[in-house]
Short mmCIF file of C-alpha atoms (C1' of nucleotides) in Angstrom, two decimals:
data_model
loop_
_atom_site.label_atom_id
_atom_site.label_comp_id
_atom_site.label_asym_id
_atom_site.label_seq_id
_atom_site.Cartn_x
_atom_site.Cartn_y
_atom_site.Cartn_z
CA MET A 1 -12.09 -15.10 -26.00
CA PHE A 2 -15.13 -13.09 -24.99
CA THR A 3 -16.46 -9.64 -25.57
CA LEU A 4 -17.52 -7.09 -23.03
CA SER A 5 -20.51 -5.14 -24.22
CA LYS A 6 -20.52 -1.45 -23.52
CA LYS A 7 -24.16 -1.28 -24.48
CA ASN A 8 -24.97 -3.50 -21.55
CA HIS A 9 -25.35 -0.98 -18.77
CA LEU A 10 -23.51 -3.27 -16.38
CA PRO A 11 -20.05 -2.00 -15.42
CA LEU A 12 -17.21 -3.68 -17.25
CA TYR A 13 -15.59 -4.98 -14.10
CA ILE A 14 -18.84 -6.68 -13.10
CA GLN A 15 -19.10 -8.35 -16.49
CA LEU A 16 -15.51 -9.54 -16.23
CA LYS A 17 -16.02 -10.70 -12.67
CA GLU A 18 -19.04 -12.79 -13.64
CA TRP A 19 -17.24 -14.20 -16.62
CA ILE A 20 -14.34 -15.35 -14.44
CA ALA A 21 -16.69 -16.65 -11.74
CA GLU A 22 -18.48 -18.74 -14.33
CA ARG A 23 -15.23 -20.35 -15.51
CA VAL A 24 -14.48 -21.25 -11.92
CA ASP A 25 -17.97 -22.54 -11.14
CA THR A 26 -18.21 -24.72 -14.21
CA GLY A 27 -14.79 -26.17 -13.47
CA GLU A 28 -13.32 -24.92 -16.73
CA TRP A 29 -10.72 -23.27 -14.54
CA LYS A 30 -9.78 -25.73 -11.83
CA PRO A 31 -8.52 -25.02 -8.31
CA GLY A 32 -4.84 -24.12 -8.31
CA MET A 33 -4.88 -23.08 -11.94
CA GLN A 34 -3.16 -19.85 -12.80
CA LEU A 35 -5.20 -17.10 -14.42
CA PRO A 36 -3.91 -15.08 -17.36
CA SER A 37 -1.87 -12.22 -15.97
CA GLU A 38 -3.58 -8.89 -15.42
CA ARG A 39 -1.73 -7.30 -18.33
CA VAL A 40 -2.66 -10.12 -20.68
CA LEU A 41 -6.32 -9.72 -19.75
CA CYS A 42 -6.05 -5.98 -20.43
CA ASP A 43 -4.70 -6.56 -23.92
CA ASP A 44 -7.04 -9.41 -24.81
CA LEU A 45 -10.18 -7.63 -23.61
CA ASN A 46 -9.00 -4.16 -24.53
CA ILE A 47 -9.74 -2.71 -21.12
CA SER A 48 -7.56 -0.94 -18.60
CA ARG A 49 -5.68 -2.63 -15.83
CA ILE A 50 -7.64 -0.82 -13.15
CA THR A 51 -10.78 -2.53 -14.39
CA VAL A 52 -9.20 -5.96 -14.43
CA ARG A 53 -7.84 -5.44 -10.95
CA GLN A 54 -11.21 -4.40 -9.59
CA ALA A 55 -12.86 -7.53 -10.93
CA ILE A 56 -10.13 -9.79 -9.58
CA SER A 57 -9.95 -7.97 -6.25
CA GLU A 58 -13.60 -8.64 -5.52
CA LEU A 59 -13.20 -12.31 -6.32
CA VAL A 60 -10.18 -12.43 -4.04
CA THR A 61 -12.20 -10.83 -1.25
CA GLU A 62 -14.86 -13.45 -1.79
CA GLY A 63 -12.22 -16.14 -1.50
CA ARG A 64 -12.65 -17.54 -5.00
CA LEU A 65 -9.21 -16.46 -6.21
CA TYR A 66 -5.93 -15.68 -4.52
CA ARG A 67 -2.94 -13.65 -5.61
CA VAL A 68 0.76 -14.27 -5.03
CA HIS A 69 3.02 -11.28 -5.51
CA GLY A 70 5.52 -11.96 -8.27
CA ARG A 71 3.93 -15.22 -9.38
CA GLY A 72 0.36 -14.68 -10.43
CA THR A 73 -3.32 -15.09 -9.64
CA PHE A 74 -4.83 -18.51 -9.00
CA VAL A 75 -8.16 -20.25 -8.54
CA SER A 76 -8.91 -21.10 -4.92
CA ASP A 77 -9.60 -24.54 -3.62
CA GLN A 78 -13.39 -24.54 -3.45
CA LYS A 79 -13.46 -26.85 -0.44
CA ILE A 80 -12.01 -24.11 1.68
CA GLN A 81 -14.81 -21.73 0.88
CA GLN A 82 -17.00 -20.98 3.81
CA GLY A 83 -19.95 -23.28 3.91
CA LEU A 84 -19.80 -22.31 7.56
CA ASN A 85 -21.00 -19.11 9.21
CA ARG A 86 -24.38 -19.39 7.55
CA LEU A 87 -27.28 -18.02 9.49
CA THR A 88 -29.78 -20.81 9.99
CA GLY A 89 -32.25 -21.82 12.65
CA PHE A 90 -32.14 -25.01 14.65
CA THR A 91 -34.23 -26.88 12.08
CA GLN A 92 -31.94 -26.21 9.13
CA ASP A 93 -28.84 -26.63 11.26
CA ILE A 94 -29.79 -30.11 12.41
CA LYS A 95 -30.92 -31.18 8.97
CA ALA A 96 -27.56 -30.06 7.59
CA ARG A 97 -25.96 -32.40 10.13
CA GLY A 98 -27.98 -35.27 8.77
CA GLN A 99 -30.36 -35.59 11.71
CA GLU A 100 -34.09 -35.13 12.13
CA PRO A 101 -35.06 -32.03 14.12
CA SER A 102 -38.18 -31.68 16.25
CA ALA A 103 -39.48 -29.52 19.09
CA ARG A 104 -41.61 -29.53 22.22
CA VAL A 105 -43.09 -26.18 23.21
CA LEU A 106 -42.52 -25.53 26.91
CA ASP A 107 -43.86 -22.01 27.04
CA LEU A 108 -45.43 -19.50 24.68
CA GLN A 109 -46.83 -16.26 26.04
CA LEU A 110 -46.79 -12.51 25.86
CA THR A 111 -44.98 -11.23 28.91
CA ASP A 112 -42.76 -8.44 30.23
CA ALA A 113 -39.32 -8.51 28.68
CA PRO A 114 -36.25 -8.55 30.91
CA THR A 115 -33.78 -5.73 30.44
CA ALA A 116 -31.38 -7.87 28.41
CA VAL A 117 -34.17 -8.43 25.91
CA ILE A 118 -35.27 -4.79 25.93
CA HIS A 119 -31.73 -3.84 25.08
CA ALA A 120 -31.12 -6.47 22.45
CA LEU A 121 -34.38 -5.86 20.60
CA LYS A 122 -34.18 -2.09 21.08
CA LEU A 123 -37.62 -1.96 22.71
CA LYS A 124 -39.00 0.77 24.92
CA ALA A 125 -38.95 0.05 28.64
CA ASN A 126 -41.84 -2.00 30.03
CA THR A 127 -42.78 -3.32 26.62
CA PRO A 128 -44.13 -6.85 26.55
CA ALA A 129 -42.56 -9.37 24.19
CA ILE A 130 -43.31 -12.88 23.03
CA ARG A 131 -41.48 -15.54 24.99
CA LEU A 132 -41.15 -18.89 23.25
CA GLN A 133 -39.38 -21.67 25.08
CA ARG A 134 -38.85 -24.98 23.35
CA LEU A 135 -37.01 -28.20 23.97
CA ARG A 136 -35.19 -29.03 20.76
CA LEU A 137 -34.51 -32.61 19.77
CA ALA A 138 -32.36 -34.28 17.15
CA ASP A 139 -33.38 -37.78 16.09
CA GLY A 140 -35.74 -37.77 19.06
CA GLU A 141 -33.07 -37.07 21.67
CA PRO A 142 -33.02 -33.83 23.66
CA LEU A 143 -30.24 -31.61 22.37
CA ALA A 144 -31.02 -28.06 23.47
CA VAL A 145 -33.33 -25.79 25.40
CA GLU A 146 -34.03 -22.63 23.48
CA THR A 147 -35.72 -19.50 24.83
CA ALA A 148 -36.57 -17.04 22.10
CA TRP A 149 -37.86 -13.52 22.63
CA LEU A 150 -39.64 -11.91 19.71
CA ASN A 151 -40.77 -8.40 19.02
CA ASP A 152 -44.52 -8.44 19.70
CA LYS A 153 -45.33 -5.68 17.21
CA LEU A 154 -43.73 -7.56 14.37
CA CYS A 155 -45.29 -10.96 14.92
CA HIS A 156 -48.12 -10.97 17.41
CA PRO A 157 -50.28 -13.67 15.72
CA LEU A 158 -47.41 -16.07 16.28
CA LEU A 159 -49.14 -17.02 19.51
CA ASP A 160 -51.63 -19.17 17.60
CA LEU A 161 -49.26 -21.06 15.35
CA ASP A 162 -47.90 -24.57 15.48
CA LEU A 163 -44.34 -24.27 16.64
CA GLU A 164 -43.77 -27.93 17.34
CA ASN A 165 -43.79 -29.02 13.74
CA HIS A 166 -42.62 -25.95 11.89
CA SER A 167 -39.40 -24.02 11.76
CA LEU A 168 -39.76 -20.63 13.43
CA TYR A 169 -37.81 -18.96 10.67
CA GLN A 170 -40.01 -20.61 8.08
CA LEU A 171 -43.16 -19.28 9.75
CA LEU A 172 -41.71 -15.80 10.19
CA SER A 173 -40.85 -15.75 6.53
CA GLU A 174 -44.18 -17.08 5.27
CA LYS A 175 -46.56 -15.30 7.61
CA PHE A 176 -44.83 -12.03 8.39
CA ASN A 177 -42.32 -11.66 5.59
CA ILE A 178 -39.46 -11.42 8.07
CA GLN A 179 -36.21 -12.91 6.82
CA PRO A 180 -33.14 -13.21 9.00
CA ALA A 181 -30.22 -11.38 7.41
CA TYR A 182 -27.58 -11.23 10.06
CA ALA A 183 -26.99 -12.48 13.59
CA GLU A 184 -24.54 -11.90 16.39
CA GLN A 185 -23.81 -14.73 18.81
CA ARG A 186 -22.01 -15.14 22.07
CA LEU A 187 -20.90 -18.61 23.11
CA GLN A 188 -19.77 -19.74 26.51
CA ALA A 189 -19.15 -23.01 28.30
CA VAL A 190 -21.15 -23.15 31.52
CA ALA A 191 -22.38 -25.68 34.06
CA CYS A 192 -25.94 -26.64 33.26
CA PRO A 193 -28.60 -25.28 35.67
CA ALA A 194 -30.65 -28.02 37.32
CA PRO A 195 -34.04 -27.38 35.64
CA THR A 196 -32.45 -27.28 32.20
CA ALA A 197 -30.45 -30.40 32.99
CA ARG A 198 -33.68 -32.29 33.76
CA LEU A 199 -35.11 -31.32 30.39
CA LEU A 200 -31.94 -32.32 28.58
CA LYS A 201 -31.72 -35.56 30.56
CA ILE A 202 -28.20 -34.90 31.72
CA ARG A 203 -26.73 -34.58 35.20
CA LYS A 204 -26.92 -31.09 36.60
CA ALA A 205 -23.74 -29.03 36.24
CA SER A 206 -22.74 -30.99 33.16
CA PRO A 207 -20.90 -28.77 30.70
CA VAL A 208 -23.25 -27.15 28.20
CA LEU A 209 -22.75 -24.63 25.47
CA GLN A 210 -24.70 -21.46 26.26
CA ILE A 211 -25.48 -19.44 23.16
CA TYR A 212 -26.98 -15.97 23.01
CA ARG A 213 -28.14 -14.82 19.61
CA THR A 214 -29.54 -11.54 18.35
CA THR A 215 -31.01 -11.81 14.87
CA PHE A 216 -31.46 -8.86 12.55
CA ALA A 217 -33.72 -8.32 9.55
CA PRO A 218 -32.29 -6.87 6.34
CA ASN A 219 -33.17 -3.37 7.52
CA GLU A 220 -30.83 -3.95 10.48
CA ARG A 221 -33.66 -4.07 12.98
CA PRO A 222 -33.31 -6.84 15.57
CA PHE A 223 -36.39 -9.05 15.72
CA GLU A 224 -35.26 -12.01 17.80
CA TYR A 225 -33.16 -12.63 20.88
CA VAL A 226 -32.46 -16.22 21.83
CA GLU A 227 -30.78 -17.86 24.79
CA SER A 228 -29.96 -21.54 24.32
CA PHE A 229 -28.30 -24.34 26.22
CA TYR A 230 -26.80 -27.07 24.04
CA ARG A 231 -25.65 -30.40 25.46
CA GLY A 232 -21.86 -30.30 25.52
CA ASP A 233 -21.53 -33.97 24.68
CA LYS A 234 -23.79 -33.84 21.63
CA TYR A 235 -23.22 -30.53 19.95
CA ILE A 236 -20.20 -29.12 18.15
CA PHE A 237 -20.22 -25.59 16.84
CA TYR A 238 -18.40 -24.91 13.57
CA VAL A 239 -17.12 -21.53 12.51
CA SER A 240 -14.70 -20.12 9.98
CA LEU A 241 -12.53 -17.06 10.45
CA ASN A 242 -11.01 -14.86 7.80
CA HIS A 243 -8.02 -12.60 7.83
CA GLY A 244 -8.96 -8.96 8.39
CA MET B 1 -4.73 17.74 9.46
CA PHE B 2 -2.06 15.09 9.14
CA THR B 3 0.85 14.30 6.90
CA LEU B 4 1.54 11.12 5.04
CA SER B 5 5.23 10.31 5.04
CA LYS B 6 6.65 9.01 1.82
CA LYS B 7 9.80 8.03 3.66
CA ASN B 8 7.79 5.58 5.68
CA HIS B 9 7.84 2.54 3.43
CA LEU B 10 4.20 1.83 4.20
CA PRO B 11 1.89 2.44 1.25
CA LEU B 12 0.02 5.70 1.38
CA TYR B 13 -3.38 4.07 1.33
CA ILE B 14 -2.46 1.96 4.35
CA GLN B 15 -1.34 5.03 6.24
CA LEU B 16 -4.57 6.81 5.38
CA LYS B 17 -6.62 3.77 6.28
CA GLU B 18 -5.01 3.52 9.69
CA TRP B 19 -5.45 7.22 10.26
CA ILE B 20 -9.15 7.01 9.52
CA ALA B 21 -9.54 3.82 11.55
CA GLU B 22 -7.97 5.57 14.52
CA ARG B 23 -10.44 8.45 14.33
CA VAL B 24 -13.26 5.94 14.35
CA ASP B 25 -11.80 3.84 17.15
CA THR B 26 -11.12 6.75 19.45
CA GLY B 27 -14.62 8.05 18.86
CA GLU B 28 -13.39 11.31 17.35
CA TRP B 29 -15.56 10.39 14.39
CA LYS B 30 -18.83 9.02 15.71
CA PRO B 31 -21.19 6.50 14.08
CA GLY B 32 -23.33 8.14 11.43
CA MET B 33 -20.91 11.02 10.95
CA GLN B 34 -20.07 11.97 7.40
CA LEU B 35 -16.45 11.81 6.31
CA PRO B 36 -14.85 14.56 4.26
CA SER B 37 -15.57 13.81 0.62
CA GLU B 38 -13.02 11.88 -1.39
CA ARG B 39 -12.05 14.95 -3.38
CA VAL B 40 -11.58 17.03 -0.26
CA LEU B 41 -9.30 14.37 1.18
CA CYS B 42 -7.31 14.36 -2.07
CA ASP B 43 -6.73 18.11 -1.89
CA ASP B 44 -6.02 18.25 1.82
CA LEU B 45 -3.55 15.38 1.81
CA ASN B 46 -2.21 16.05 -1.65
CA ILE B 47 -2.72 12.51 -2.86
CA SER B 48 -4.70 11.09 -5.74
CA ARG B 49 -8.29 9.99 -5.54
CA ILE B 50 -7.47 6.39 -6.39
CA THR B 51 -5.41 6.20 -3.21
CA VAL B 52 -8.15 7.70 -1.10
CA ARG B 53 -10.68 5.30 -2.59
CA GLN B 54 -8.50 2.29 -1.90
CA ALA B 55 -8.17 3.22 1.76
CA ILE B 56 -11.89 3.86 2.15
CA SER B 57 -12.87 0.77 0.16
CA GLU B 58 -11.02 -1.52 2.53
CA LEU B 59 -12.68 0.07 5.52
CA VAL B 60 -16.03 -0.35 3.82
CA THR B 61 -15.28 -4.02 3.20
CA GLU B 62 -14.44 -4.37 6.87
CA GLY B 63 -17.76 -2.78 7.76
CA ARG B 64 -16.31 0.24 9.53
CA LEU B 65 -17.59 2.75 6.97
CA TYR B 66 -20.39 2.77 4.44
CA ARG B 67 -20.91 4.75 1.29
CA VAL B 68 -24.11 6.20 -0.15
CA HIS B 69 -23.95 7.06 -3.82
CA GLY B 70 -24.54 10.75 -4.30
CA ARG B 71 -24.49 11.60 -0.60
CA GLY B 72 -21.19 10.65 0.92
CA THR B 73 -19.23 8.27 3.11
CA PHE B 74 -20.22 7.67 6.72
CA VAL B 75 -19.01 5.96 9.87
CA SER B 76 -20.81 2.67 10.52
CA ASP B 77 -22.76 1.89 13.61
CA GLN B 78 -20.12 0.03 15.59
CA LYS B 79 -22.55 -2.54 16.93
CA ILE B 80 -23.28 -3.90 13.49
CA GLN B 81 -19.59 -4.12 12.75
CA GLN B 82 -18.26 -7.55 12.42
CA GLY B 83 -15.07 -7.08 14.30
CA LEU B 84 -16.14 -10.64 14.81
CA ASN B 85 -15.06 -13.55 12.68
CA ARG B 86 -11.62 -12.04 12.34
CA LEU B 87 -8.79 -14.48 12.31
CA THR B 88 -6.44 -13.50 15.08
CA GLY B 89 -4.18 -15.29 17.47
CA PHE B 90 -4.55 -15.30 21.23
CA THR B 91 -2.37 -12.20 21.58
CA GLN B 92 -4.47 -9.97 19.33
CA ASP B 93 -7.70 -11.46 20.59
CA ILE B 94 -6.95 -10.62 24.20
CA LYS B 95 -5.63 -7.16 23.36
CA ALA B 96 -8.87 -6.47 21.51
CA ARG B 97 -10.70 -7.35 24.70
CA GLY B 98 -8.70 -4.75 26.55
CA GLN B 99 -6.54 -7.16 28.49
CA GLU B 100 -2.84 -7.88 28.57
CA PRO B 101 -1.89 -11.23 27.04
CA SER B 102 1.10 -13.34 28.07
CA ALA B 103 2.29 -16.92 27.81
CA ARG B 104 4.22 -19.65 29.59
CA VAL B 105 5.76 -22.30 27.38
CA LEU B 106 4.97 -25.76 28.74
CA ASP B 107 6.41 -27.77 25.91
CA LEU B 108 8.24 -27.16 22.64
CA GLN B 109 9.62 -30.09 20.72
CA LEU B 110 9.74 -31.93 17.45
CA THR B 111 7.79 -35.13 17.83
CA ASP B 112 5.59 -37.63 16.03
CA ALA B 113 2.27 -36.16 15.02
CA PRO B 114 -0.96 -37.92 16.02
CA THR B 115 -3.29 -38.90 13.22
CA ALA B 116 -5.61 -35.95 13.83
CA VAL B 117 -2.67 -33.64 13.18
CA ILE B 118 -1.46 -35.64 10.17
CA HIS B 119 -4.90 -35.28 8.70
CA ALA B 120 -5.43 -31.62 9.50
CA LEU B 121 -2.02 -30.50 8.23
CA LYS B 122 -2.13 -32.90 5.28
CA LEU B 123 1.20 -34.48 6.24
CA LYS B 124 2.52 -37.84 5.18
CA ALA B 125 2.18 -40.63 7.73
CA ASN B 126 4.92 -40.84 10.39
CA THR B 127 6.03 -37.28 9.76
CA PRO B 128 7.26 -35.40 12.81
CA ALA B 129 5.76 -32.01 13.61
CA ILE B 130 6.46 -29.21 16.04
CA ARG B 131 4.40 -29.39 19.21
CA LEU B 132 4.07 -26.13 21.11
CA GLN B 133 2.07 -26.16 24.29
CA ARG B 134 1.54 -22.91 26.14
CA LEU B 135 -0.43 -21.67 29.09
CA ARG B 136 -2.05 -18.43 27.99
CA LEU B 137 -2.80 -15.69 30.46
CA ALA B 138 -4.84 -12.50 30.38
CA ASP B 139 -3.87 -9.79 32.85
CA GLY B 140 -1.71 -12.41 34.55
CA GLU B 141 -4.52 -14.88 35.13
CA PRO B 142 -4.58 -18.29 33.45
CA LEU B 143 -7.18 -18.29 30.69
CA ALA B 144 -6.36 -21.11 28.34
CA VAL B 145 -4.10 -24.03 27.58
CA GLU B 146 -3.17 -24.10 23.93
CA THR B 147 -1.46 -26.96 22.10
CA ALA B 148 -0.34 -25.96 18.63
CA TRP B 149 1.04 -28.33 16.02
CA LEU B 150 3.09 -26.75 13.26
CA ASN B 151 4.39 -28.07 10.00
CA ASP B 152 8.07 -28.77 10.63
CA LYS B 153 9.14 -28.11 7.05
CA LEU B 154 7.68 -24.65 7.05
CA CYS B 155 9.06 -23.40 10.31
CA HIS B 156 11.72 -25.61 11.83
CA PRO B 157 13.87 -22.85 13.36
CA LEU B 158 10.90 -21.94 15.50
CA LEU B 159 12.35 -24.25 18.11
CA ASP B 160 14.88 -21.60 19.10
CA LEU B 161 12.61 -18.60 19.35
CA ASP B 162 11.13 -16.78 22.30
CA LEU B 163 7.51 -17.81 22.41
CA GLU B 164 6.75 -16.43 25.83
CA ASN B 165 6.98 -12.81 24.88
CA HIS B 166 6.05 -12.81 21.23
CA SER B 167 2.90 -13.61 19.34
CA LEU B 168 3.28 -16.83 17.38
CA TYR B 169 1.60 -15.29 14.38
CA GLN B 170 3.91 -12.30 14.58
CA LEU B 171 6.97 -14.54 14.56
CA LEU B 172 5.63 -16.70 11.75
CA SER B 173 5.03 -13.57 9.74
CA GLU B 174 8.38 -11.93 10.43
CA LYS B 175 10.67 -14.95 10.31
CA PHE B 176 9.00 -17.25 7.83
CA ASN B 177 6.71 -14.96 5.89
CA ILE B 178 3.72 -17.10 6.78
CA GLN B 179 0.50 -15.14 7.21
CA PRO B 180 -2.71 -16.75 8.41
CA ALA B 181 -5.43 -16.24 5.83
CA TYR B 182 -8.25 -18.46 6.90
CA ALA B 183 -9.15 -20.81 9.73
CA GLU B 184 -11.76 -23.41 10.52
CA GLN B 185 -12.76 -23.94 14.12
CA ARG B 186 -14.79 -26.42 16.09
CA LEU B 187 -16.09 -25.44 19.50
CA GLN B 188 -17.47 -27.69 22.19
CA ALA B 189 -18.32 -27.44 25.87
CA VAL B 190 -16.55 -30.17 27.82
CA ALA B 191 -15.58 -31.04 31.36
CA CYS B 192 -12.00 -29.98 31.97
CA PRO B 193 -9.46 -32.83 32.27
CA ALA B 194 -7.63 -32.84 35.59
CA PRO B 195 -4.11 -31.88 34.37
CA THR B 196 -5.48 -28.98 32.38
CA ALA B 197 -7.61 -27.90 35.32
CA ARG B 198 -4.53 -27.68 37.52
CA LEU B 199 -2.84 -25.38 35.00
CA LEU B 200 -5.91 -23.21 34.69
CA LYS B 201 -6.38 -23.15 38.48
CA ILE B 202 -9.95 -24.36 38.30
CA ARG B 203 -11.63 -27.42 39.76
CA LYS B 204 -11.39 -30.48 37.57
CA ALA B 205 -14.48 -31.15 35.45
CA SER B 206 -15.33 -27.46 35.43
CA PRO B 207 -16.93 -26.49 32.12
CA VAL B 208 -14.38 -25.31 29.57
CA LEU B 209 -14.61 -24.32 25.95
CA GLN B 210 -12.62 -26.72 23.83
CA ILE B 211 -11.58 -25.19 20.52
CA TYR B 212 -9.93 -26.95 17.61
CA ARG B 213 -8.51 -24.74 14.90
CA THR B 214 -6.89 -25.44 11.56
CA THR B 215 -5.20 -22.39 10.10
CA PHE B 216 -4.45 -21.95 6.41
CA ALA B 217 -1.94 -19.74 4.59
CA PRO B 218 -3.00 -17.66 1.59
CA ASN B 219 -1.99 -20.49 -0.72
CA GLU B 220 -4.55 -22.62 1.13
CA ARG B 221 -2.02 -24.91 2.73
CA PRO B 222 -2.73 -25.66 6.38
CA PHE B 223 0.25 -24.75 8.56
CA GLU B 224 -1.16 -24.94 12.07
CA TYR B 225 -3.50 -27.15 14.06
CA VAL B 226 -4.41 -26.04 17.56
CA GLU B 227 -6.32 -27.60 20.39
CA SER B 228 -7.23 -25.23 23.20
CA PHE B 229 -9.12 -25.30 26.46
CA TYR B 230 -10.56 -21.95 27.55
CA ARG B 231 -11.92 -21.34 31.04
CA GLY B 232 -15.68 -21.29 30.74
CA ASP B 233 -16.08 -18.64 33.40
CA LYS B 234 -13.64 -16.23 31.82
CA TYR B 235 -14.00 -16.54 28.09
CA ILE B 236 -16.86 -15.67 25.77
CA PHE B 237 -16.61 -16.43 22.09
CA TYR B 238 -18.21 -13.95 19.70
CA VAL B 239 -19.30 -14.82 16.20
CA SER B 240 -21.47 -13.29 13.51
CA LEU B 241 -23.53 -15.20 10.99
CA ASN B 242 -24.75 -14.01 7.64
CA HIS B 243 -27.63 -15.09 5.53
CA GLY B 244 -26.51 -17.45 2.77
"C1'" DG C 1 -48.27 25.29 -3.04
"C1'" DT C 2 -46.93 21.90 -6.65
"C1'" DG C 3 -44.07 20.08 -9.87
"C1'" DG C 4 -40.30 20.17 -12.99
"C1'" DT C 5 -35.48 21.73 -14.20
"C1'" DC C 6 -30.89 22.46 -13.35
"C1'" DA C 7 -26.52 23.37 -10.89
"C1'" DT C 8 -23.59 21.30 -7.77
"C1'" DG C 9 -21.64 17.99 -4.87
"C1'" DT C 10 -21.23 13.14 -3.93
"C1'" DG C 11 -19.52 8.44 -5.01
"C1'" DG C 12 -18.83 4.94 -9.28
"C1'" DT C 13 -16.36 3.63 -13.33
"C1'" DC C 14 -12.59 3.70 -16.55
"C1'" DA C 15 -8.31 5.00 -19.42
"C1'" DG C 16 -3.36 5.26 -19.85
"C1'" DA C 17 0.91 5.54 -17.81
"C1'" DA C 18 4.62 4.97 -14.68
"C1'" DC C 19 7.34 2.98 -11.24
"C1'" DC C 20 8.06 -0.39 -7.13
"C1'" DA C 21 8.59 -5.06 -5.36
"C1'" DG C 22 8.56 -9.92 -5.31
"C1'" DT C 23 9.63 -14.59 -8.16
"C1'" DG C 24 12.03 -17.48 -10.95
"C1'" DC C 25 14.67 -18.57 -14.88
"C1'" DT C 26 18.96 -18.07 -17.51
"C1'" DG C 27 23.42 -17.33 -18.79
"C1'" DG C 28 27.93 -16.17 -17.53
"C1'" DC C 29 31.53 -16.34 -14.26
"C1'" DT C 30 34.30 -18.84 -10.92
"C1'" DA D 1 29.48 -28.21 -11.19
"C1'" DG D 2 27.90 -24.44 -8.59
"C1'" DC D 3 26.98 -19.77 -7.58
"C1'" DC D 4 25.21 -15.28 -8.57
"C1'" DA D 5 23.84 -11.18 -11.35
"C1'" DG D 6 20.67 -9.86 -14.45
"C1'" DC D 7 16.43 -10.04 -16.86
"C1'" DA D 8 11.69 -10.87 -17.76
"C1'" DC D 9 7.88 -11.82 -15.81
"C1'" DT D 10 4.22 -11.28 -11.95
"C1'" DG D 11 1.20 -8.37 -8.87
"C1'" DG D 12 1.31 -3.70 -5.86
"C1'" DT D 13 1.03 1.25 -5.65
"C1'" DT D 14 0.16 5.77 -7.37
"C1'" DC D 15 -0.68 9.54 -10.58
"C1'" DT D 16 -3.60 12.64 -13.83
"C1'" DG D 17 -7.70 13.12 -15.83
"C1'" DA D 18 -12.25 12.18 -17.53
"C1'" DC D 19 -17.04 11.04 -17.61
"C1'" DC D 20 -21.28 8.68 -15.50
"C1'" DA D 21 -25.02 8.11 -11.95
"C1'" DC D 22 -27.29 9.56 -7.99
"C1'" DA D 23 -28.91 13.06 -4.24
"C1'" DT D 24 -30.17 17.47 -2.97
"C1'" DG D 25 -31.60 21.90 -2.81
"C1'" DA D 26 -32.50 26.26 -5.30
"C1'" DC D 27 -35.08 28.18 -8.69
"C1'" DC D 28 -38.74 28.84 -11.93
"C1'" DA D 29 -43.19 28.05 -14.18
"C1'" DC D 30 -47.68 26.61 -13.44
#
DNA sequence: GTGGTCATGTGGTCAGAACCAGTGCTGGCT
DNA sequence: AGCCAGCACTGGTTCTGACCACATGACCAC
């Protein structure tokens, strides 16, 4: 069926894993289909069961396969796979929803960071930070007010850039080589404060989704802390959860 | 240091995993601390290395430990940990927040399923389903109203069980061997409907977090659809996002 | 001091074997 | 016909043992 090359320095289980993944991706093995049993794979490929199990286990962890004790191993339904939980900025998020994102800059300055920001970005006390407040629109309608705090040391020249027509993440990536790798968010339903309500063109105290986000670079350093208010009537947050 | 009991039917690697997890949770082993090497653990506990590796590997996958080739295994920085995005029921969720969960059953019956439920659970039209509505409390205070729809075929005898004092997921697991594997959620900030507000003891139209969840079993069949209203002033939802 | 070598300790990969624990079919008994 | 025990499969757990790849520090030669 296929040969694993020992010469190739790649571990056998990785080679097997990629081989299986390819069958699944190309649709040669369709969702619900049963894989050859672990012992059959051992014999056919002339490798030990521990190797086969390691390859399959990783694919199970990734959600591409699932096992049923006593019955066998099967290809997962691809629809279920998590297209959710992806870290994107407002721009990408809204585009993914089929709408046209835009922005109006309300404030952009270097100023003293409040303690919540100091803590989130792991700054020293009394350090200034960049405060960027924008009204975010989807298809021209106000959807959210977003206040981002950025580490000044990492991206000072940001103050001169055009943040109405470009994605912040895109600029950070192109100009400063900062890519978001990971983010933690807190979501809460609150009554909209009056000033924010005026910007969003909703009645004050309307329900809004308040989102706090801390974004980390690949080296696990936080570079951004954002507080947003999303109109409750216009924005739905999607998330997927997996069994521990 | 500690003894693994063979009598206990739990697999050795699970016992070891829980033992390590406890050290980490209680803070006996602090973030950054190096664990005893795999071979040392083998000798001390008189088990094979493959067992030790399986226990550690799962904790690594969960983000509680990390390994460095050639140096050792270490306790992760807890803040980075994604104890987030774990699929749990209300009971586990509230316990994890350090509060005491409880429930009051408002409704439990077999009835016609609305189309949203038919669709989410992939039922045939005009199929009845189990409707379970509960007021959920944390430390005795109303926190959420939860309406769960369950596939009748999978868990009919549920109608006779004690759902005030037991976790639904625990019962599903013990009685019907149904384990949640994956869930998709939608979250939205809305104004609380009057009847729900009375149950939650808040003013009507207060902001609440409305959460829809579809829960899937390991075989990717949906078995539960839940609509919940969480008090906006008492509940914060945590989520982590990863770079695609 | 600087730079290379090597011993040692770490995790990473893999073989072969054994037994346990669910699932589902089959054949024999009632 | 219907039930149930047994068997042949599946994945789940665990062992012994081996070698590879990487990190580190001690040692030696320059």
